[in-house]
mmCIF file of C-alpha atoms and ligand atoms in Angstrom:
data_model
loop_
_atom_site.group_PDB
_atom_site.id
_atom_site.type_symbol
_atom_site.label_atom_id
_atom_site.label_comp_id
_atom_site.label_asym_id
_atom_site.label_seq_id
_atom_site.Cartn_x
_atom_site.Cartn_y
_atom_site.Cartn_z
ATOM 1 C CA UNK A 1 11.032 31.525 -10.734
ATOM 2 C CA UNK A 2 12.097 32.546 -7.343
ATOM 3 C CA UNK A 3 9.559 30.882 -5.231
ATOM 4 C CA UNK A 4 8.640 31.675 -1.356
ATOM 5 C CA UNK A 5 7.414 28.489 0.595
ATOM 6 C CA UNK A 6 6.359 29.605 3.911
ATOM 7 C CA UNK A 7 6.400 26.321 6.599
ATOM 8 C CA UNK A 8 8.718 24.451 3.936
ATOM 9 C CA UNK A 9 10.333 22.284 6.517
ATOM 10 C CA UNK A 10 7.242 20.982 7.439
ATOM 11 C CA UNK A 11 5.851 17.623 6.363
ATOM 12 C CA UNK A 12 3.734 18.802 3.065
ATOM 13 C CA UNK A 13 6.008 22.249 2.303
ATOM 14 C CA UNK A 14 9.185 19.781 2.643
ATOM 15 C CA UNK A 15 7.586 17.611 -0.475
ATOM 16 C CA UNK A 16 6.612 20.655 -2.184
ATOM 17 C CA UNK A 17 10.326 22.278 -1.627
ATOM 18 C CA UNK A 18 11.937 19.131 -2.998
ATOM 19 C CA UNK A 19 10.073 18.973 -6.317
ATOM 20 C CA UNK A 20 10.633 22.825 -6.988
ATOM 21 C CA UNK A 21 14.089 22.388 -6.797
ATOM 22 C CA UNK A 22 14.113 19.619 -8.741
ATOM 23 C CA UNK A 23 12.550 21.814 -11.369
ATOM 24 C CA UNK A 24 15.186 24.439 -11.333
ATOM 25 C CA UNK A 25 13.319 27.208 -9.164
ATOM 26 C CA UNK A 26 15.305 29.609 -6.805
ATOM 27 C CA UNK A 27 13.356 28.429 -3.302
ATOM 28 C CA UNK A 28 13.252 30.357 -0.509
ATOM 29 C CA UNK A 29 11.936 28.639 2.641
ATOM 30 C CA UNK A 30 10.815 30.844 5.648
ATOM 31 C CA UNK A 31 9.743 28.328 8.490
ATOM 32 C CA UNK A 32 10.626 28.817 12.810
ATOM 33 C CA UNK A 33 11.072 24.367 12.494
ATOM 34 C CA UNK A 34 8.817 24.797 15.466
ATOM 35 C CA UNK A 35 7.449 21.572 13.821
ATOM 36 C CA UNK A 36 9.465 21.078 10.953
ATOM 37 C CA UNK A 37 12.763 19.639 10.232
ATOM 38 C CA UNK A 38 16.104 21.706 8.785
ATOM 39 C CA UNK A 39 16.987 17.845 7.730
ATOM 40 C CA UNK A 40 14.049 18.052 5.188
ATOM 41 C CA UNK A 41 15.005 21.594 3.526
ATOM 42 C CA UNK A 42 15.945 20.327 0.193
ATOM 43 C CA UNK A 43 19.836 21.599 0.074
ATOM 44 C CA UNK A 44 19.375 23.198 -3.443
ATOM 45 C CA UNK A 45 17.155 25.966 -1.280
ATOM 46 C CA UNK A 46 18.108 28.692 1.171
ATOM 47 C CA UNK A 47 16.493 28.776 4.455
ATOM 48 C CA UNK A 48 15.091 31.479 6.144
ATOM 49 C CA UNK A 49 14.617 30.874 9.593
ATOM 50 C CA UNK A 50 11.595 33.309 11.067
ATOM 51 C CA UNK A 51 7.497 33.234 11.820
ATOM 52 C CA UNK A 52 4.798 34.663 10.382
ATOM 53 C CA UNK A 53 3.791 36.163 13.678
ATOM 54 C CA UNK A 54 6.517 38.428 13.255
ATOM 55 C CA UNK A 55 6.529 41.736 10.921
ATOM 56 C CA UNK A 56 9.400 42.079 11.382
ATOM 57 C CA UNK A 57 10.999 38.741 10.135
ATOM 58 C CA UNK A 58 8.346 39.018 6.632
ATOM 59 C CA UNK A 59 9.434 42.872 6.063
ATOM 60 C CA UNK A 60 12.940 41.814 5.616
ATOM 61 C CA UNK A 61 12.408 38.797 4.071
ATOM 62 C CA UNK A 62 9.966 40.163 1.287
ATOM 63 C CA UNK A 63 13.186 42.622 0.296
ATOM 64 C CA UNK A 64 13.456 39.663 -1.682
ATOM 65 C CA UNK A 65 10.954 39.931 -4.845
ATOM 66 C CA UNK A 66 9.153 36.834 -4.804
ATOM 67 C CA UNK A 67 7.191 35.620 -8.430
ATOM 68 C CA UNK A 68 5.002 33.760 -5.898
ATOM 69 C CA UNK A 69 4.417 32.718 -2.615
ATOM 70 C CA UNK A 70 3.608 29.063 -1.094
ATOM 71 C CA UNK A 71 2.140 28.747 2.747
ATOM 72 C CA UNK A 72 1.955 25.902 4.371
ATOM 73 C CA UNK A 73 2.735 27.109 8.024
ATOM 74 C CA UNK A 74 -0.110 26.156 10.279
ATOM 75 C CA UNK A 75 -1.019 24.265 13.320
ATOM 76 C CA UNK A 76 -3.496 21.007 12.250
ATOM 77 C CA UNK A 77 -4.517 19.021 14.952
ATOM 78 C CA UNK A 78 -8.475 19.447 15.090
ATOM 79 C CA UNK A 79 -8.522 18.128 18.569
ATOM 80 C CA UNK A 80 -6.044 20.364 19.803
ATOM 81 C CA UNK A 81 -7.935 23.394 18.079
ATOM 82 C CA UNK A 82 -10.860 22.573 20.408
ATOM 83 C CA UNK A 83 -8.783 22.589 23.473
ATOM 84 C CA UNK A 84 -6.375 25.504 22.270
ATOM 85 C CA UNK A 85 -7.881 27.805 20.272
ATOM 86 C CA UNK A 86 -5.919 30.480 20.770
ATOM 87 C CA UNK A 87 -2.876 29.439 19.466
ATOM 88 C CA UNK A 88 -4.779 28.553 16.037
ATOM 89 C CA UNK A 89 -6.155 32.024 15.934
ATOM 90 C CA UNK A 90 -2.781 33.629 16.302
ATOM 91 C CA UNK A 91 -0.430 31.130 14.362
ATOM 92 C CA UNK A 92 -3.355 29.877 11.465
ATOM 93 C CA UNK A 93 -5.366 33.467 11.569
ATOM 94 C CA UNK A 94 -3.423 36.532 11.868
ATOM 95 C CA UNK A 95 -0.022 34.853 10.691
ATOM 96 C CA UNK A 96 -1.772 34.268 7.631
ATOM 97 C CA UNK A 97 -3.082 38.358 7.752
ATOM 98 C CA UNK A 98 0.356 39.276 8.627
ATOM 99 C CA UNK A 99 1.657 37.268 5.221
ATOM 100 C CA UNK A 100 -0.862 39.061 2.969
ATOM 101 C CA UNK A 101 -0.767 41.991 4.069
ATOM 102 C CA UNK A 102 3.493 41.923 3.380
ATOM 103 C CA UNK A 103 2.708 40.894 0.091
ATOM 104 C CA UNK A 104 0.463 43.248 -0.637
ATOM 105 C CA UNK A 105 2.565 45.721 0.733
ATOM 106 C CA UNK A 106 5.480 44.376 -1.403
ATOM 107 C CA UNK A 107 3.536 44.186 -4.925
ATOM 108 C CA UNK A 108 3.505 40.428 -4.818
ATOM 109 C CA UNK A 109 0.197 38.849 -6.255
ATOM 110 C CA UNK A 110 0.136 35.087 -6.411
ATOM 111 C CA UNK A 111 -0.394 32.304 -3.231
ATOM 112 C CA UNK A 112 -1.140 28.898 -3.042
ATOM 113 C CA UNK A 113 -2.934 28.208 0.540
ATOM 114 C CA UNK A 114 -3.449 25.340 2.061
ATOM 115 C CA UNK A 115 -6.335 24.607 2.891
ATOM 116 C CA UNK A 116 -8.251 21.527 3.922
ATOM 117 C CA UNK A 117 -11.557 19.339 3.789
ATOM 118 C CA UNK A 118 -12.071 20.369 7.879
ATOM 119 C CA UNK A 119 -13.711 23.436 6.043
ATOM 120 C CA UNK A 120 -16.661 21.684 5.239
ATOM 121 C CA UNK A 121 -17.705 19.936 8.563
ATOM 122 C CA UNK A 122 -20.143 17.425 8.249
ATOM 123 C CA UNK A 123 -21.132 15.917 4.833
ATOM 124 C CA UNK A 124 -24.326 16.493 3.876
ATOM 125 C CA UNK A 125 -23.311 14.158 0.594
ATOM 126 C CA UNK A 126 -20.161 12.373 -1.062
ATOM 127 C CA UNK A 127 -18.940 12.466 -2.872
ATOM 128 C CA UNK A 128 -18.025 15.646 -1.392
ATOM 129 C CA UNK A 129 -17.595 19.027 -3.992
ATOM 130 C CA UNK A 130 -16.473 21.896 -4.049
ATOM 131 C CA UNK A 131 -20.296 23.235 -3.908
ATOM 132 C CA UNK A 132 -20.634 21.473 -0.532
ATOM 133 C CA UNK A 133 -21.669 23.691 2.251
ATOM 134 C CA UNK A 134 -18.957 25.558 4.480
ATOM 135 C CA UNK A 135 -19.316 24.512 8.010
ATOM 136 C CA UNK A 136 -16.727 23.542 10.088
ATOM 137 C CA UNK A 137 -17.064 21.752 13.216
ATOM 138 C CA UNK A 138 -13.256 22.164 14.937
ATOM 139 C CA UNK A 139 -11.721 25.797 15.344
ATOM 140 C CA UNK A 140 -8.861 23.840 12.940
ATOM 141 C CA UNK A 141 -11.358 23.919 10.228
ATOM 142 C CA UNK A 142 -12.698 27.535 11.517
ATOM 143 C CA UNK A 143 -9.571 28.728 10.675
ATOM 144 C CA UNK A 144 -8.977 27.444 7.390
ATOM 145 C CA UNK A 145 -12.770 29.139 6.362
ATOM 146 C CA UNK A 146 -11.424 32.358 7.620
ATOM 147 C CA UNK A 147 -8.413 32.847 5.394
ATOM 148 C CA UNK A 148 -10.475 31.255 2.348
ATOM 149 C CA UNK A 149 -13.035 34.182 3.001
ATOM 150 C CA UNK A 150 -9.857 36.584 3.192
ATOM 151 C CA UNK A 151 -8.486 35.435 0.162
ATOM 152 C CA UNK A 152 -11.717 35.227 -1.533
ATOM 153 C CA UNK A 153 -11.774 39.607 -0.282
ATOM 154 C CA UNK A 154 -8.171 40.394 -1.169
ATOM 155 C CA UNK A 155 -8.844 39.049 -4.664
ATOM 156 C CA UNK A 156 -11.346 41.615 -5.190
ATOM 157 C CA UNK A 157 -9.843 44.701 -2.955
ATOM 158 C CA UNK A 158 -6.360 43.785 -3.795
ATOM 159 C CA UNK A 159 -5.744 41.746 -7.143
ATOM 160 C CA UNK A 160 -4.398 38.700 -5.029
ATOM 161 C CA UNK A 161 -4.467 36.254 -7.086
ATOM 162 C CA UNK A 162 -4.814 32.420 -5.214
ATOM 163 C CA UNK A 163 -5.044 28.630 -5.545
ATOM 164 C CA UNK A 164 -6.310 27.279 -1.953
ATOM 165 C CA UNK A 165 -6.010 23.916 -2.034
ATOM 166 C CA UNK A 166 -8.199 21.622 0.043
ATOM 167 C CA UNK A 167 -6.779 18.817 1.309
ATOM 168 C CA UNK A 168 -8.078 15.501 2.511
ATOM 169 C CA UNK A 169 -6.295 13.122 4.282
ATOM 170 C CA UNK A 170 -2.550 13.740 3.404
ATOM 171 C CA UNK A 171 -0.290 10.742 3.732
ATOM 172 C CA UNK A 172 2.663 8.803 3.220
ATOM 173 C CA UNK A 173 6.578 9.609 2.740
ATOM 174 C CA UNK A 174 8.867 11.054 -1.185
ATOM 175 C CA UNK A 175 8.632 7.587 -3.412
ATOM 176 C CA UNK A 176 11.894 8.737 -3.825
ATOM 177 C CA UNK A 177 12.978 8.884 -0.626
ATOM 178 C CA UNK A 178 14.523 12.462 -0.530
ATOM 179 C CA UNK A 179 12.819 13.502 2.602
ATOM 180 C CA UNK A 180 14.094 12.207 5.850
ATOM 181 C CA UNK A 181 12.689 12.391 8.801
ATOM 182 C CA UNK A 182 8.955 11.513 9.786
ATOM 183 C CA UNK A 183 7.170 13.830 11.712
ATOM 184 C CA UNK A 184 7.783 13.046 15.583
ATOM 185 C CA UNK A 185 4.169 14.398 16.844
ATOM 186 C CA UNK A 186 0.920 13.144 14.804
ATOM 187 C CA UNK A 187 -2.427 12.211 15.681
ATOM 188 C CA UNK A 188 -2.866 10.818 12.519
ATOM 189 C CA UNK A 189 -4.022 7.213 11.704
ATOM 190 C CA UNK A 190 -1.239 6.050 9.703
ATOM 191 C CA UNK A 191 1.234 7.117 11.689
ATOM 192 C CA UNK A 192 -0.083 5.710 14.708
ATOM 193 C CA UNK A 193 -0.417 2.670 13.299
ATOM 194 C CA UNK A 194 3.473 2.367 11.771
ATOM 195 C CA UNK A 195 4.372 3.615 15.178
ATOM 196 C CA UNK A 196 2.698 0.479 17.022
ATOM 197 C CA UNK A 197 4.468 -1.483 13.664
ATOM 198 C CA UNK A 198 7.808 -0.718 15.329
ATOM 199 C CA UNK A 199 6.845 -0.710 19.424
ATOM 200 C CA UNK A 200 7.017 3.159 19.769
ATOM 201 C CA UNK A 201 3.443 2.771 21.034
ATOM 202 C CA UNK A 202 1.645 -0.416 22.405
ATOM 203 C CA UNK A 203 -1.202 -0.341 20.564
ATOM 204 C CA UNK A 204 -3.618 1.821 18.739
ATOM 205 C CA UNK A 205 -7.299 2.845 20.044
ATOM 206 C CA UNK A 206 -9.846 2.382 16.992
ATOM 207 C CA UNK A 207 -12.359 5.010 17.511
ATOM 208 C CA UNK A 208 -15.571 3.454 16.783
ATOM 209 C CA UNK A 209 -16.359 0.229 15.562
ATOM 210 C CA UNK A 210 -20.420 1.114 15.232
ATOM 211 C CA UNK A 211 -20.225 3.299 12.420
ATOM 212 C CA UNK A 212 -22.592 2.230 9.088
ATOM 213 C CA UNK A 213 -19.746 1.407 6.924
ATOM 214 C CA UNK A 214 -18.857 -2.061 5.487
ATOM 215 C CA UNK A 215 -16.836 -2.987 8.572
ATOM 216 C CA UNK A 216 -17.917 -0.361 11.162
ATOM 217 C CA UNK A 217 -14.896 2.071 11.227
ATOM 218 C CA UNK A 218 -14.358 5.339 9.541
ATOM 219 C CA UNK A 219 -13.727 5.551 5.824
ATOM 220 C CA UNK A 220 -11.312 8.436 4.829
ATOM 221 C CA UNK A 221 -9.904 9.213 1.457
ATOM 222 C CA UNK A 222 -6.207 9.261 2.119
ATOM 223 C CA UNK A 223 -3.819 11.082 -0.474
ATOM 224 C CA UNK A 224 -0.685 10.488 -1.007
ATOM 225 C CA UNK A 225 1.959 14.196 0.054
ATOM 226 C CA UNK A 226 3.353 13.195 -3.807
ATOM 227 C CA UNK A 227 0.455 13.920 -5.287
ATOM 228 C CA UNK A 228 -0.189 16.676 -3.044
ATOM 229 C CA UNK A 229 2.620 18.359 -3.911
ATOM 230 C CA UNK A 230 2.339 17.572 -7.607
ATOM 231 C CA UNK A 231 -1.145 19.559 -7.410
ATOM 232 C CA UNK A 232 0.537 22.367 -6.088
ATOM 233 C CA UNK A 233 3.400 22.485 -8.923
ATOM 234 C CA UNK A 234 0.153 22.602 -11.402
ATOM 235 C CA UNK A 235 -1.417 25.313 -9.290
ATOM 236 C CA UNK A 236 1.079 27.358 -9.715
ATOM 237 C CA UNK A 237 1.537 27.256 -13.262
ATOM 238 C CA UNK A 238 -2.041 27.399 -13.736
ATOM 239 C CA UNK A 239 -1.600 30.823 -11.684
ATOM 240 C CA UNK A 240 1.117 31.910 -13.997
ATOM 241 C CA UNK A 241 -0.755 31.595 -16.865
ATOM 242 C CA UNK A 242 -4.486 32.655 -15.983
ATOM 243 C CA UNK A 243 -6.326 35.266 -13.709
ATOM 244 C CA UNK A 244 -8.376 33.358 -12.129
ATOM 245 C CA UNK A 245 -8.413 32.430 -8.692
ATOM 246 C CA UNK A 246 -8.795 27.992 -8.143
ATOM 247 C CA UNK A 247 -10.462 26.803 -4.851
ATOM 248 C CA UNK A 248 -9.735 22.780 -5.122
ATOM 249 C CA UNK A 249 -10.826 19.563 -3.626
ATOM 250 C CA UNK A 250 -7.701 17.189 -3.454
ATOM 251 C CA UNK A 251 -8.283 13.441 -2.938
ATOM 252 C CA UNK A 252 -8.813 10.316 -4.733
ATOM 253 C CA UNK A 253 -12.486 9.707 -4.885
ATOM 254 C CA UNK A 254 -12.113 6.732 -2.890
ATOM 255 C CA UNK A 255 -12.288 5.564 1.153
ATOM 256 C CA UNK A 256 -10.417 2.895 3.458
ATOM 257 C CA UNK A 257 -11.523 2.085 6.920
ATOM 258 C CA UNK A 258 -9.299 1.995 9.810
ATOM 259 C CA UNK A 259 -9.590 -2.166 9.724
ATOM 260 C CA UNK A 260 -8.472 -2.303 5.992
ATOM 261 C CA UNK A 261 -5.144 0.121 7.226
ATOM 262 C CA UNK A 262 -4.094 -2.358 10.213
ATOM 263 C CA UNK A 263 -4.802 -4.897 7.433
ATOM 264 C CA UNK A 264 -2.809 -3.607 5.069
ATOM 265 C CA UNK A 265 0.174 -2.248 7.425
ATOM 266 C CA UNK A 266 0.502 -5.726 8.588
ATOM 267 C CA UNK A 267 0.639 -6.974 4.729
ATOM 268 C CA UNK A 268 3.442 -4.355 4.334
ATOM 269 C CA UNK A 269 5.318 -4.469 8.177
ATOM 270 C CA UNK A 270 5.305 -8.041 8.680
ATOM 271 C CA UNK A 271 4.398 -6.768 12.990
ATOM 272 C CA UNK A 272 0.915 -7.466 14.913
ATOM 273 C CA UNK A 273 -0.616 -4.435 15.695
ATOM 274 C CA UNK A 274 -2.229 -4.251 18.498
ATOM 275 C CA UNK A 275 -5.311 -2.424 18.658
ATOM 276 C CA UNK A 276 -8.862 -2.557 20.617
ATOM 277 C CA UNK A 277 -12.187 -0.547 19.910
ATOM 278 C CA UNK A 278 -13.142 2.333 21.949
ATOM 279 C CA UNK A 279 -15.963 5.460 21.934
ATOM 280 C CA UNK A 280 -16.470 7.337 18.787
ATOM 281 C CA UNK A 281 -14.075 10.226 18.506
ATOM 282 C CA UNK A 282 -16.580 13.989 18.756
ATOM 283 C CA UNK A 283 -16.657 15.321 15.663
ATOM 284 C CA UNK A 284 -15.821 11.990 13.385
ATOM 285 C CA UNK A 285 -17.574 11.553 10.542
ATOM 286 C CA UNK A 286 -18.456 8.265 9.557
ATOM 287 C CA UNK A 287 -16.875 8.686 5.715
ATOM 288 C CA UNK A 288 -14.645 11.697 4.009
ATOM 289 C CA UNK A 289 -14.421 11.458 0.482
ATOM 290 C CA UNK A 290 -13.495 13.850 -2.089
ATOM 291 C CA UNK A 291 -14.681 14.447 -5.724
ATOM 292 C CA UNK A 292 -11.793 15.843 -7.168
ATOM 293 C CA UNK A 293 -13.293 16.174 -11.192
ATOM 294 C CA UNK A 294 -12.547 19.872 -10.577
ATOM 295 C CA UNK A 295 -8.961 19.854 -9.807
ATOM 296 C CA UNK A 296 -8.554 17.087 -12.754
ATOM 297 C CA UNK A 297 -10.649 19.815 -15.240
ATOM 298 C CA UNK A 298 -8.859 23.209 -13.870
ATOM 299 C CA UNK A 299 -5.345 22.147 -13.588
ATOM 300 C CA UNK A 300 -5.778 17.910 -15.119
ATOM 301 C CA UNK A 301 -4.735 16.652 -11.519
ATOM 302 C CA UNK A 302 -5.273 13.549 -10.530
ATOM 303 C CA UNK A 303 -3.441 11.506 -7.706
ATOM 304 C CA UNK A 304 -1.155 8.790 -9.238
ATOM 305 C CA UNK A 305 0.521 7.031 -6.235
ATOM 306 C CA UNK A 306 -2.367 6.717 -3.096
ATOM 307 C CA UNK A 307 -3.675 3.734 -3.387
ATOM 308 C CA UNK A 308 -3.133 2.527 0.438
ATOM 309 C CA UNK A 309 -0.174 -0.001 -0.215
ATOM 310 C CA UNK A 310 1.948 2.384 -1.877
ATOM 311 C CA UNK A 311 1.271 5.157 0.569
ATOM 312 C CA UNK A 312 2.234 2.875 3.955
ATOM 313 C CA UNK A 313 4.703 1.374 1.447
ATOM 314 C CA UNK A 314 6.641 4.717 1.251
ATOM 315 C CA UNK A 315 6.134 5.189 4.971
ATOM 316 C CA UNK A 316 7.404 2.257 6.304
ATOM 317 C CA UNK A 317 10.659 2.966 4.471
ATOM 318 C CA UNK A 318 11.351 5.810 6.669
ATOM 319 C CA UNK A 319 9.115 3.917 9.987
ATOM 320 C CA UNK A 320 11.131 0.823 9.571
ATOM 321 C CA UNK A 321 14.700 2.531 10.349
ATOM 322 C CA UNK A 322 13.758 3.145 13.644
HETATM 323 N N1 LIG B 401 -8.638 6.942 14.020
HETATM 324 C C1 LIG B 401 -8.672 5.921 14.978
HETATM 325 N N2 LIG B 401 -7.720 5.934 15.960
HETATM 326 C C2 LIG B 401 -6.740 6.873 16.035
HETATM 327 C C3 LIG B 401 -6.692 7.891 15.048
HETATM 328 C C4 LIG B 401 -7.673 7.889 14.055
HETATM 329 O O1 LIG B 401 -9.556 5.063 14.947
HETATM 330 O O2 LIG B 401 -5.926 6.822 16.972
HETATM 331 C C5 LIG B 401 -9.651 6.964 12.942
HETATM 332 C C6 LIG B 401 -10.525 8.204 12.915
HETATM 333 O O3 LIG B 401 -11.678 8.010 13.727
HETATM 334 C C7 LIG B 401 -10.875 8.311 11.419
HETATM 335 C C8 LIG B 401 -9.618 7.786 10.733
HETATM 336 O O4 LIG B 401 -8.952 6.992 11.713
HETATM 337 O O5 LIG B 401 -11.972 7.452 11.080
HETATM 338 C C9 LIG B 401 -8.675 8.890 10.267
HETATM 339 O O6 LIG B 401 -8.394 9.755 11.361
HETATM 340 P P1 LIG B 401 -7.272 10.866 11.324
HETATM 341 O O7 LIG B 401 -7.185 11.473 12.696
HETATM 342 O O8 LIG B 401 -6.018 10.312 10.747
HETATM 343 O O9 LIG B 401 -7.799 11.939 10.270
HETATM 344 P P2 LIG B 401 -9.125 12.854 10.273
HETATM 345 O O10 LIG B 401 -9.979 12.293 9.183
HETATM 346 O O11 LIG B 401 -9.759 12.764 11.595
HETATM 347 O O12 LIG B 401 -8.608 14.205 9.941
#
């Protein structure tokens, strides 16, 4: 299959890349590495380097007849939405108009999107479904509603055919250690707390220790970027071989709080990490969790490897050679 993954130097597409090599596709990566790493590009694929924003870069690169197309390449950071929502309307909105319409102007039929549990806001009940209302409450998640509501359009009016994927909270590093370098900016959790595992920061700020949860802090229903990106592989071929379109929950079913991650990093690390309660964080929920019984019934998904010590397991392998 020759496969387009849009934003396949970034951290998710760069997982996705590696294990569609490794299944003998012909991989195309377009990505402008404005936060992605070339290191990451899986040598077996060619790189592309170019933006969505331009139409220019996709008209020449869809000379290439693409079986299907993968896009990852978006800006994340809710809180940075809220401050900046400009540059998530232009990069995360009308690149992803700009990519559709090339590959509807180019005959090509199939995406998988990412998109991610920000689309449904607060929840109203969790387990959370795919029947749970759509109601974002960052311009990150705004953004993600507005291509699903596109895609859910250009299936009718156009014969896309799509698989948007709805992520919760992606995490960890390859179990097999193919990918290289850790992404330098997060605002993640995990992250943080590897980087105060290895002094890159002094110490991490837990947001809210008031919450009603078993300890106070906020649950969330981490999943490990290997079984992301195996859900993807099965997306596709479920593409291949039906018509319908799939709009999927991806997590585990099951929550840690922030205490049981410093716990557990300093299980895994060996290092203190320093950390002190502060406000709640706007827009925090006090638990995410997914029901994923769709995703294992559509496409018989169902993640493998994130229970929390193998997921800071696999990222303190690349944290620790700091
Ligand atoms: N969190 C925290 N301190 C931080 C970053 C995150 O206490 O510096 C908490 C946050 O309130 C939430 C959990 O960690 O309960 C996961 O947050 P993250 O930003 O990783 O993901 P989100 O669920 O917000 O997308």
């Amino acid at each position: 299959m020759k496969i387009l993954v849009v934003g396949g130097a970034g951290y998710i597409g760069s997982h996705v890349v590696a294990d569609l090599c490794e299944k003998g596709n012909d991989v195309f990566v377009f990505d402008n590495l404005y936060s992605g790493s070339i290191e990451n590009i899986d040598k077996k694929a060619k790189f592309i380097m170019g933006d969505v924003n331009s139409e220019n870069d996709l008209d020449k690169l869809f000379k290439i007849k693409f079986d299907i197309v993968f896009h990852f390449a978006a800006l994340k950071a809710a809180g940075e939405s809220m401050d900046n929502p400009e540059i998530y309307s232009k990069n995360n909105i009308n690149g992803t108009i700009n990519l559709l319409n090339t590959m509807v102007a180019h005959d090509i039929k199939k995406i998988v999107f990412s998109s991610s549990a920000a689309v449904y806001g607060y929840p109203k009940y969790l387990p959370i479904d795919e029947k749970h209302t759509i109601k974002p409450i960052n311009y990150y998640g705004y953004t993600k509603k507005v291509i699903e509501e596109i895609l859910n359009w250009y299936g009718k009016l156009k014969e896309i055919n799509y698989a948007t994927l709805r992520y919760f909270n992606a995490a960890g590093y390859d179990i097999n250690e193919r990918i290289k370098e850790r992404e330098k900016t997060t605002a993640n959790l995990l992250p943080i707390v590897l980087e105060c595992a290895v002094g890159l920061r002094e110490k991490l700020n837990i947001f809210g220790d008031d919450y009603n949860t078993l300890d106070g802090t906020g649950i969330r229903d981490y999943i490990h970027v290997n079984d992301l990106s195996n859900a993807h592989l099965k997306a596709m071929d479920y593409l291949n071989k039906n018509k319908n379109n799939l709009v999927l929950n991806l997590g585990t079913g099951h929550g840690y709080s922030v205490l049981e991650v410093i716990k557990m990093a300093k299980k895994i690390t060996g290092k203190e990490i320093k950390h002190s309660v502060i406000d709640r964080r706007a827009g925090d929920p006090e638990k995410l969790i997914a029901s994923s019984d769709l995703a294992k019934k559509t496409i018989n998904w169902e993640a493998e490897h994130s229970d929390l010590e193998k997921i800071l397991t696999s990222m303190w392998n690349l944290y620790s050679k700091i």
